[in-house]
């Protein structure tokens, strides 16, 4: 069973995304902040991470940078509300495989996630 | 008996009027002046004739003198009428021709025959060989009186029907004629055998002086003043010299009398000045009153900071204090390069004045060159005298403002404002004293206007900066808000999506029909929610795009992003085929700077915009076929600062304008697409005050401009 980690400081997002993917036979892990996410990635080795960029404790870009510094090559999809070239560039440089903009609907996310998990 | 009053007075008249006549011939400009000089030559001749006949004991010489005397009075009346003919613009020259003919006849009779005189002269008043008139002479006197009478009559009509300065001139002439002919007529009774000594003949001197003054001095003193001053002068000297004279005459103590005359004559001028001042005070009470009002008002003007209010006040004061029909003020507007109506007010009547006066108006050029007030009547007269088409044109311009007086207001060499003042309601003309007070008013007004303009500038600049900062704040706020709203939409989308998913997964389970309907309805509802989420997200994205990432306060800003978004802002104006932008740096290696994205974007936009305008101007003006507008952008890192250099090959800036570039509202751009003139000022403020950076500029006229921004590099 594939493992998907959803990192978002919004409670509703974590809860409903988990519900949604559970129904598709995907094991869903959730983290409400950067530290917890790094911790879970190290322990659980998820196949894919959905990483929110704008978070209180630590930004998604920061999390991604630390991951790469710790030599983790986990697949990461960035999720952000802002079309910010600067951040997009940085994420791409740090090897994020995609960058999707909020808000989007679950069906679209499903396609992207399934495509990555199938590979 | 040589030294008698009659001959001495005659000599005085002769000399004074000869002097006047020469002066007038020398300074006179037109035909009126020329004929006026003839009048004075005639009077002079007449005066000398009395000296001749009054001072001789020889019958024949006296007889010659009286012939000269007669020729004199013939010519005086003739030329006098000619003056009136020109002055009053009389239509018919028939009477004038008659006058010349008649004069010729009588002169011939006088010179070549003795028909007009009795055959001898009579020793009269124990001192003079006086002539007697005969029938022919009396007939001549009758015709002479008709000519003089007609002159009086025409002048009187003219006074009734004219206005302004020529009216006052006419009044002078009239008064002068009363003195002159009144004085001259004193010589008549004795010629009719009456025992009346011609004491009054000396008044002719006064007449010449008065009338000459009237004709020559365009800007006149009040006519009442001249009359009163003359009267006072005569009164004082009649007293000062007369009393000792009578004393000496009566008691034959001539030595004492002469000493007394000398002493009293020394005090004469003081007495004269004292009485004159008192008389003036009375006569000019009204004028003094408003002049002091104006002086006080002038002092208060500097306190008014609003330009419009100031204009309104100036106009109001003028109308109220001087009691003039109307007043208007035009203020120079740097941005529009023309004079704009600041305020206008009419006491009564209607009629609008034009809103603007072009800088190229001949009136303005005249004011700039002459820097003095224009008294309309005087100016008009001069324009007519000189027949100068430019002056005539200016006269017409002033007339279109119904201006009786034009007061230019200067600051240094710049004509800052122009005031047009209408006629005084009293019909009086503007006096020298008035003009002196107005020049104080003009100076004060100049300072007040400068002051108000300065305040206006400062206010505008503050407003502009405040606006820029407000926009940045709103941007920052909107940015934070839209993140929040976006997240809410996002969560809503997920909730709806998951619910929809649950419905889809369970749609085929067995359930009652009613439940199926409910499921369908819920499905539709959640689909609508999702659609609304997507639409709402688009709106938020639009908002974010508009506010352009106003990161809260300051953050590490990517120079390339700022440049791109500024270029995007400029797109609406810039035709990209006209401009080649060259980056001389690698976007991936340049440092980020510590700054506010929105404000820096404003700075970059202004620089691109300025460069673009300068290059287009050069392209249009310079006629260089190979000219290729290029904007070069370079970025270097240097001692903790990023140096961002914008170098264009546009018009450049003239050396004399360089120091003004960073002052608010200065612009070198063409008037058709002139900027606000705030660009560089705002750039400097933003870079130096808000970012702790520096702006440097190098520019060569017709070569280009290079502006360097130094911004602190972001740490980390």
Coordinates of N, CA and C in Angstrom, one line a residue, chain A residues 9-63:
Chain A
X9 N -1.0 23.1 7.9 CA -1.4 23.5 9.3 C -2.9 23.7 9.4
X10 N -3.7 23.4 8.3 CA -5.1 23.5 8.4 C -5.7 22.2 8.8
X11 N -6.4 22.2 9.9 CA -7.0 21.0 10.4 C -8.0 20.3 9.4
X12 N -8.9 21.2 8.8 CA -9.9 20.7 7.9 C -9.2 20.0 6.6
X13 N -8.1 20.6 6.2 CA -7.5 20.1 5.0 C -6.9 18.6 5.3
X14 N -6.3 18.5 6.5 CA -5.7 17.2 6.8 C -6.8 16.2 6.9
X15 N -7.9 16.6 7.6 CA -9.0 15.6 7.9 C -9.6 15.1 6.6
X16 N -10.0 16.1 5.8 CA -10.8 15.7 4.6 C -9.9 15.0 3.6
X17 N -8.7 15.5 3.5 CA -7.8 14.8 2.5 C -7.5 13.4 2.9
X18 N -7.3 13.2 4.2 CA -7.1 11.8 4.7 C -8.3 11.0 4.4
X19 N -9.5 11.4 4.7 CA -10.7 10.7 4.4 C -10.8 10.3 3.0
X20 N -10.4 11.3 2.1 CA -10.6 11.1 0.7 C -9.6 10.0 0.2
X21 N -8.3 10.1 0.6 CA -7.4 9.1 0.0 C -7.5 7.7 0.7
X22 N -8.0 7.7 1.9 CA -8.2 6.4 2.6 C -9.1 5.6 1.8
X23 N -10.1 6.2 1.2 CA -11.1 5.5 0.5 C -10.5 4.9 -0.8
X24 N -9.3 5.3 -1.1 CA -8.6 4.8 -2.4 C -7.5 3.8 -2.0
X25 N -7.6 3.2 -0.9 CA -6.6 2.3 -0.5 C -5.2 2.9 -0.4
X26 N -5.1 4.1 0.0 CA -3.8 4.7 0.2 C -3.6 5.0 1.7
X27 N -2.4 4.7 2.2 CA -2.2 4.9 3.6 C -1.9 6.4 3.7
X28 N -2.6 7.1 4.5 CA -2.4 8.6 4.6 C -1.8 8.9 6.0
X29 N -0.7 9.6 5.9 CA -0.1 10.2 7.1 C -0.4 11.7 7.1
X30 N -0.6 12.3 8.3 CA -0.7 13.8 8.3 C 0.2 14.4 9.3
X31 N 0.6 15.6 8.9 CA 1.5 16.4 9.8 C 1.0 17.8 9.8
X32 N 1.0 18.4 11.0 CA 0.4 19.8 11.0 C 1.5 20.8 11.0
X33 N 2.8 20.4 10.9 CA 3.8 21.4 10.8 C 5.1 20.8 10.3
X34 N 6.1 21.6 10.0 CA 7.4 21.2 9.4 C 8.1 20.1 10.2
X35 N 8.2 20.3 11.5 CA 9.0 19.4 12.3 C 8.4 18.0 12.3
X36 N 7.1 18.0 12.5 CA 6.4 16.7 12.6 C 6.6 16.0 11.2
X37 N 6.5 16.8 10.1 CA 6.7 16.2 8.8 C 8.0 15.6 8.6
X38 N 9.1 16.3 9.0 CA 10.4 15.8 8.8 C 10.6 14.5 9.6
X39 N 10.0 14.5 10.8 CA 10.1 13.4 11.7 C 9.4 12.1 11.0
X40 N 8.2 12.4 10.5 CA 7.4 11.3 9.9 C 8.1 10.7 8.7
X41 N 8.7 11.7 7.9 CA 9.4 11.2 6.7 C 10.5 10.3 7.0
X42 N 11.2 10.7 8.1 CA 12.4 9.9 8.4 C 12.0 8.5 8.9
X43 N 10.9 8.5 9.7 CA 10.4 7.2 10.3 C 9.6 6.3 9.3
X44 N 8.7 7.0 8.5 CA 7.8 6.2 7.8 C 8.1 6.1 6.3
X45 N 9.0 6.9 5.8 CA 9.4 6.8 4.4 C 8.2 6.8 3.4
X46 N 7.4 7.9 3.5 CA 6.2 8.0 2.6 C 6.7 8.0 1.1
X47 N 5.7 7.5 0.2 CA 6.1 7.5 -1.2 C 5.9 8.9 -1.8
X48 N 5.1 9.7 -1.2 CA 4.8 11.0 -1.8 C 4.4 12.0 -0.6
X49 N 4.9 13.3 -0.7 CA 4.6 14.3 0.3 C 3.8 15.4 -0.4
X50 N 2.7 15.8 0.2 CA 2.0 17.0 -0.3 C 2.4 18.1 0.8
X51 N 3.1 19.0 0.3 CA 3.7 20.0 1.3 C 3.2 21.4 1.1
X52 N 2.5 21.9 2.1 CA 2.0 23.3 2.0 C 3.2 24.2 2.2
X53 N 3.2 25.3 1.4 CA 4.3 26.3 1.4 C 4.2 27.2 2.6
X54 N 3.0 27.7 2.8 CA 2.9 28.7 3.9 C 2.4 28.2 5.2
X55 N 3.3 27.9 6.1 CA 2.9 27.4 7.4 C 3.5 28.2 8.5
X56 N 2.9 28.3 9.6 CA 3.3 29.1 10.7 C 4.7 28.8 11.2
X57 N 4.9 27.5 11.6 CA 6.1 27.1 12.3 C 7.3 27.2 11.4
X58 N 7.2 26.7 10.2 CA 8.3 26.5 9.3 C 7.7 26.5 7.9
X59 N 8.3 27.2 6.9 CA 7.7 27.2 5.6 C 8.0 25.9 4.9
X60 N 7.2 25.6 3.9 CA 7.3 24.3 3.1 C 8.7 24.3 2.5
X61 N 9.1 25.5 2.0 CA 10.4 25.5 1.3 C 11.5 25.2 2.3
X62 N 11.4 25.6 3.5 CA 12.4 25.3 4.5 C 12.4 23.8 4.8
X63 N 11.2 23.2 4.9 CA 11.1 21.8 5.1 C 11.8 21.0 3.9

